[in-house]
Amino acid sequence: RLDGNAIMLSSYNRHAHISRSEFSWIGDGAMATWGDTVGYDATNGHQPRNSMVENNVISNIGLYQKQSSAWGQSKAMQSIIRNNVIFNVPRAAINFNDGLGGGNIIEGNVIFNTCRESGDHGAINSWDRMPFLVDHDSGPSFIPRPTYTRKNLILANYNAAQGFDNDDGSSWYYTYSNVFYQADGFKMDYGGTSSSFAGNLVYGNQQ
Protein backbone atom coordinates (compact mmCIF):
# COMPACT_ATOMS: atom_id res chain seq x y z
CA ARG A 1 0.00 0.00 0.00
CA LEU A 2 2.57 2.51 -1.20
CA ASP A 3 1.72 5.60 -3.25
CA GLY A 4 4.70 5.32 -5.65
CA ASN A 5 6.95 2.53 -6.91
CA ALA A 6 7.65 -0.25 -4.42
CA ILE A 7 11.24 -0.85 -5.67
CA MET A 8 13.44 1.36 -7.86
CA LEU A 9 16.80 0.20 -9.23
CA SER A 10 18.75 3.19 -10.49
CA SER A 11 22.13 4.11 -11.98
CA TYR A 12 24.97 1.63 -11.27
CA ASN A 13 23.30 -1.51 -9.99
CA ARG A 14 24.40 -5.12 -10.49
CA HIS A 15 22.81 -8.50 -9.72
CA ALA A 16 19.80 -7.28 -7.74
CA HIS A 17 17.68 -10.28 -6.75
CA ILE A 18 13.98 -9.72 -6.05
CA SER A 19 12.42 -13.02 -5.12
CA ARG A 20 9.50 -14.65 -3.27
CA SER A 21 7.75 -11.36 -2.58
CA GLU A 22 4.17 -10.17 -2.89
CA PHE A 23 3.40 -6.73 -4.31
CA SER A 24 -0.17 -5.48 -4.02
CA TRP A 25 -2.18 -2.26 -3.78
CA ILE A 26 0.68 -0.11 -5.09
CA GLY A 27 0.01 3.42 -6.34
CA ASP A 28 2.55 3.26 -9.18
CA GLY A 29 4.61 0.26 -10.37
CA ALA A 30 5.85 -2.71 -8.40
CA MET A 31 9.46 -2.58 -9.71
CA ALA A 32 11.17 -0.12 -12.03
CA THR A 33 14.65 0.71 -13.33
CA TRP A 34 16.32 3.89 -14.50
CA GLY A 35 19.90 4.03 -15.71
CA ASP A 36 22.11 7.00 -16.52
CA THR A 37 23.59 7.64 -19.97
CA VAL A 38 25.35 10.50 -21.71
CA GLY A 39 22.79 11.01 -24.43
CA TYR A 40 22.92 7.80 -26.47
CA ASP A 41 26.21 6.66 -24.85
CA ALA A 42 25.73 3.97 -22.21
CA THR A 43 29.36 2.82 -22.05
CA ASN A 44 29.78 4.39 -18.60
CA GLY A 45 27.99 1.32 -17.22
CA HIS A 46 25.75 3.38 -14.94
CA GLN A 47 22.70 1.23 -15.58
CA PRO A 48 21.05 -1.67 -13.73
CA ARG A 49 22.34 -4.94 -15.20
CA ASN A 50 21.79 -8.63 -14.46
CA SER A 51 18.72 -8.08 -12.29
CA MET A 52 16.83 -11.22 -11.32
CA VAL A 53 13.07 -11.05 -10.64
CA GLU A 54 11.59 -14.46 -9.84
CA ASN A 55 8.85 -16.27 -7.91
CA ASN A 56 6.88 -13.14 -7.05
CA VAL A 57 3.14 -12.46 -7.03
CA ILE A 58 2.18 -9.00 -8.28
CA SER A 59 -1.40 -7.70 -8.40
CA ASN A 60 -3.54 -4.59 -8.04
CA ILE A 61 -0.89 -2.00 -8.89
CA GLY A 62 -1.13 1.32 -10.70
CA LEU A 63 -3.88 2.66 -8.49
CA TYR A 64 -2.89 6.27 -9.21
CA GLN A 65 -0.33 6.13 -12.04
CA LYS A 66 -1.83 4.23 -14.96
CA GLN A 67 1.38 4.20 -17.05
CA SER A 68 2.84 1.63 -14.69
CA SER A 69 3.83 -2.03 -14.75
CA ALA A 70 4.83 -4.87 -12.48
CA TRP A 71 8.28 -4.57 -14.10
CA GLY A 72 9.03 -1.28 -15.87
CA GLN A 73 12.48 -1.30 -17.49
CA SER A 74 14.14 1.92 -18.63
CA LYS A 75 17.84 2.18 -19.49
CA ALA A 76 18.71 -1.24 -18.07
CA MET A 77 19.79 -4.55 -19.59
CA GLN A 78 20.25 -8.29 -19.06
CA SER A 79 17.26 -8.65 -16.74
CA ILE A 80 15.76 -12.06 -16.00
CA ILE A 81 12.04 -12.07 -15.22
CA ARG A 82 10.82 -15.59 -14.53
CA ASN A 83 8.23 -17.68 -12.71
CA ASN A 84 6.15 -14.72 -11.57
CA VAL A 85 2.36 -14.42 -11.40
CA ILE A 86 1.13 -10.97 -12.51
CA PHE A 87 -2.51 -9.85 -12.72
CA ASN A 88 -4.91 -6.94 -12.19
CA VAL A 89 -2.80 -4.13 -13.67
CA PRO A 90 -3.95 -1.02 -15.58
CA ARG A 91 -1.52 -1.36 -18.47
CA ALA A 92 1.24 -3.82 -19.47
CA ALA A 93 2.46 -6.29 -16.87
CA ILE A 94 6.04 -6.00 -18.19
CA ASN A 95 7.21 -2.95 -20.12
CA PHE A 96 10.51 -2.23 -21.85
CA ASN A 97 10.78 1.51 -22.41
CA ASP A 98 13.83 1.10 -24.69
CA GLY A 99 16.16 -1.52 -26.11
CA LEU A 100 19.34 -0.48 -24.33
CA GLY A 101 21.75 -3.42 -24.39
CA GLY A 102 19.09 -6.13 -24.60
CA GLY A 103 20.02 -9.56 -23.27
CA ASN A 104 16.81 -9.96 -21.25
CA ILE A 105 14.98 -13.23 -20.54
CA ILE A 106 11.24 -13.44 -19.80
CA GLU A 107 10.22 -17.01 -19.02
CA GLY A 108 7.80 -19.14 -17.04
CA ASN A 109 5.48 -16.28 -16.07
CA VAL A 110 1.69 -16.40 -15.77
CA ILE A 111 0.12 -13.08 -16.78
CA PHE A 112 -3.57 -12.12 -17.01
CA ASN A 113 -6.00 -9.25 -16.40
CA THR A 114 -3.74 -6.61 -17.94
CA CYS A 115 -4.57 -3.32 -19.73
CA ARG A 116 -7.69 -3.07 -17.60
CA GLU A 117 -7.70 0.74 -17.85
CA SER A 118 -6.09 1.26 -21.26
CA GLY A 119 -5.94 -0.22 -24.74
CA ASP A 120 -3.67 -0.39 -27.80
CA HIS A 121 -1.10 -2.36 -25.89
CA GLY A 122 0.00 -5.87 -24.98
CA ALA A 123 0.24 -7.84 -21.79
CA ILE A 124 3.98 -7.39 -22.38
CA ASN A 125 5.08 -4.28 -24.26
CA SER A 126 8.29 -2.89 -25.70
CA TRP A 127 9.27 0.43 -27.20
CA ASP A 128 12.59 1.39 -28.78
CA ARG A 129 12.78 5.15 -28.96
CA MET A 130 16.50 5.54 -29.79
CA PRO A 131 19.69 3.48 -30.22
CA PHE A 132 22.15 3.25 -27.33
CA LEU A 133 25.87 2.55 -27.50
CA VAL A 134 26.65 -0.24 -25.01
CA ASP A 135 29.93 -1.88 -23.96
CA HIS A 136 29.36 -5.53 -24.85
CA ASP A 137 32.08 -8.15 -24.34
CA SER A 138 33.14 -7.79 -27.96
CA GLY A 139 33.34 -4.01 -27.72
CA PRO A 140 30.97 -1.01 -27.95
CA SER A 141 27.98 -1.56 -30.21
CA PHE A 142 24.61 -0.04 -31.04
CA ILE A 143 23.19 -3.53 -31.63
CA PRO A 144 21.54 -4.98 -28.51
CA ARG A 145 21.69 -8.64 -27.57
CA PRO A 146 18.42 -10.48 -28.26
CA THR A 147 15.69 -10.52 -25.64
CA TYR A 148 14.15 -14.01 -25.26
CA THR A 149 10.51 -14.45 -24.28
CA ARG A 150 9.68 -18.12 -23.80
CA LYS A 151 7.45 -20.61 -21.96
CA ASN A 152 5.03 -18.01 -20.61
CA LEU A 153 1.25 -18.34 -20.23
CA ILE A 154 -0.28 -15.01 -21.19
CA LEU A 155 -3.98 -14.17 -21.30
CA ALA A 156 -4.48 -11.02 -23.37
CA ASN A 157 -7.90 -10.35 -21.91
CA TYR A 158 -9.49 -7.01 -21.01
CA ASN A 159 -8.08 -4.45 -23.48
CA ALA A 160 -4.74 -6.12 -24.18
CA ALA A 161 -4.37 -6.89 -27.88
CA GLN A 162 -1.18 -8.85 -28.35
CA GLY A 163 0.53 -11.20 -25.93
CA PHE A 164 3.76 -9.26 -26.58
CA ASP A 165 3.46 -5.91 -28.37
CA ASN A 166 6.78 -5.03 -30.07
CA ASP A 167 6.06 -1.36 -30.75
CA ASP A 168 7.87 1.73 -32.01
CA GLY A 169 10.84 0.12 -33.71
CA SER A 170 11.46 -2.62 -31.14
CA SER A 171 14.17 -4.92 -32.48
CA TRP A 172 16.03 -8.09 -31.52
CA TYR A 173 13.15 -9.76 -29.69
CA TYR A 174 12.91 -13.56 -30.00
CA THR A 175 9.50 -14.83 -28.88
CA TYR A 176 8.93 -18.58 -28.90
CA SER A 177 7.25 -21.51 -27.06
CA ASN A 178 4.63 -19.35 -25.34
CA VAL A 179 0.88 -19.79 -24.95
CA PHE A 180 -1.10 -16.65 -25.83
CA TYR A 181 -4.85 -16.74 -25.15
CA GLN A 182 -7.23 -14.14 -26.65
CA ALA A 183 -4.24 -12.59 -28.39
CA ASP A 184 -3.93 -11.16 -31.90
CA GLY A 185 -0.53 -12.74 -32.45
CA PHE A 186 2.68 -10.95 -33.38
CA LYS A 187 2.98 -7.21 -33.86
CA MET A 188 6.14 -5.41 -34.96
CA ASP A 189 5.82 -1.93 -36.40
CA TYR A 190 7.44 1.43 -37.01
CA GLY A 191 10.72 0.10 -38.34
CA GLY A 192 11.42 -2.82 -36.02
CA THR A 193 13.80 -5.45 -37.33
CA SER A 194 15.67 -8.68 -36.50
CA SER A 195 12.90 -10.18 -34.34
CA SER A 196 11.26 -13.59 -34.61
CA PHE A 197 7.97 -15.15 -33.47
CA ALA A 198 7.92 -18.94 -33.74
CA GLY A 199 6.54 -22.06 -32.06
CA ASN A 200 3.90 -20.19 -30.05
CA LEU A 201 0.35 -21.37 -29.45
CA VAL A 202 -1.96 -18.41 -30.15
CA TYR A 203 -5.69 -18.63 -29.49
CA GLY A 204 -7.43 -15.56 -30.87
CA ASN A 205 -10.46 -13.73 -29.59
CA GLN A 206 -13.50 -15.59 -30.91
CA GLN A 207 -16.07 -12.88 -30.17
Tab-separated table of C-alpha atoms in Angstrom, residues 9 12-18 33 42 45-54 71 73-82 94 96 98-107 134-138 143-148 150 172-173:
chain	number	residue	atom	x	y	z
A	9	LEU	CA	16.802	0.203	-9.233
A	12	TYR	CA	24.969	1.629	-11.275
A	13	ASN	CA	23.298	-1.511	-9.991
A	14	ARG	CA	24.405	-5.119	-10.487
A	15	HIS	CA	22.812	-8.503	-9.717
A	16	ALA	CA	19.800	-7.279	-7.741
A	17	HIS	CA	17.679	-10.285	-6.753
A	18	ILE	CA	13.982	-9.719	-6.051
A	33	THR	CA	14.647	0.707	-13.327
A	42	ALA	CA	25.730	3.972	-22.207
A	45	GLY	CA	27.988	1.321	-17.218
A	46	HIS	CA	25.746	3.381	-14.943
A	47	GLN	CA	22.699	1.225	-15.583
A	48	PRO	CA	21.050	-1.668	-13.735
A	49	ARG	CA	22.344	-4.937	-15.195
A	50	ASN	CA	21.789	-8.628	-14.457
A	51	SER	CA	18.721	-8.076	-12.294
A	52	MET	CA	16.826	-11.224	-11.316
A	53	VAL	CA	13.069	-11.051	-10.644
A	54	GLU	CA	11.589	-14.459	-9.838
A	71	TRP	CA	8.282	-4.567	-14.096
A	73	GLN	CA	12.476	-1.299	-17.488
A	74	SER	CA	14.137	1.923	-18.630
A	75	LYS	CA	17.843	2.181	-19.494
A	76	ALA	CA	18.713	-1.240	-18.074
A	77	MET	CA	19.792	-4.548	-19.586
A	78	GLN	CA	20.245	-8.293	-19.057
A	79	SER	CA	17.259	-8.646	-16.745
A	80	ILE	CA	15.763	-12.063	-16.003
A	81	ILE	CA	12.039	-12.067	-15.215
A	82	ARG	CA	10.824	-15.588	-14.534
A	94	ILE	CA	6.043	-6.001	-18.186
A	96	PHE	CA	10.515	-2.226	-21.851
A	98	ASP	CA	13.830	1.099	-24.686
A	99	GLY	CA	16.156	-1.517	-26.108
A	100	LEU	CA	19.345	-0.479	-24.328
A	101	GLY	CA	21.753	-3.420	-24.393
A	102	GLY	CA	19.093	-6.129	-24.604
A	103	GLY	CA	20.015	-9.556	-23.269
A	104	ASN	CA	16.809	-9.957	-21.251
A	105	ILE	CA	14.978	-13.226	-20.540
A	106	ILE	CA	11.236	-13.438	-19.800
A	107	GLU	CA	10.223	-17.008	-19.015
A	134	VAL	CA	26.651	-0.238	-25.008
A	135	ASP	CA	29.933	-1.876	-23.961
A	136	HIS	CA	29.356	-5.529	-24.848
A	137	ASP	CA	32.077	-8.154	-24.335
A	138	SER	CA	33.142	-7.790	-27.963
A	143	ILE	CA	23.188	-3.530	-31.627
A	144	PRO	CA	21.544	-4.985	-28.506
A	145	ARG	CA	21.686	-8.638	-27.568
A	146	PRO	CA	18.422	-10.484	-28.256
A	147	THR	CA	15.686	-10.525	-25.639
A	148	TYR	CA	14.152	-14.006	-25.260
A	150	ARG	CA	9.675	-18.119	-23.803
A	172	TRP	CA	16.034	-8.092	-31.525
A	173	TYR	CA	13.153	-9.756	-29.693
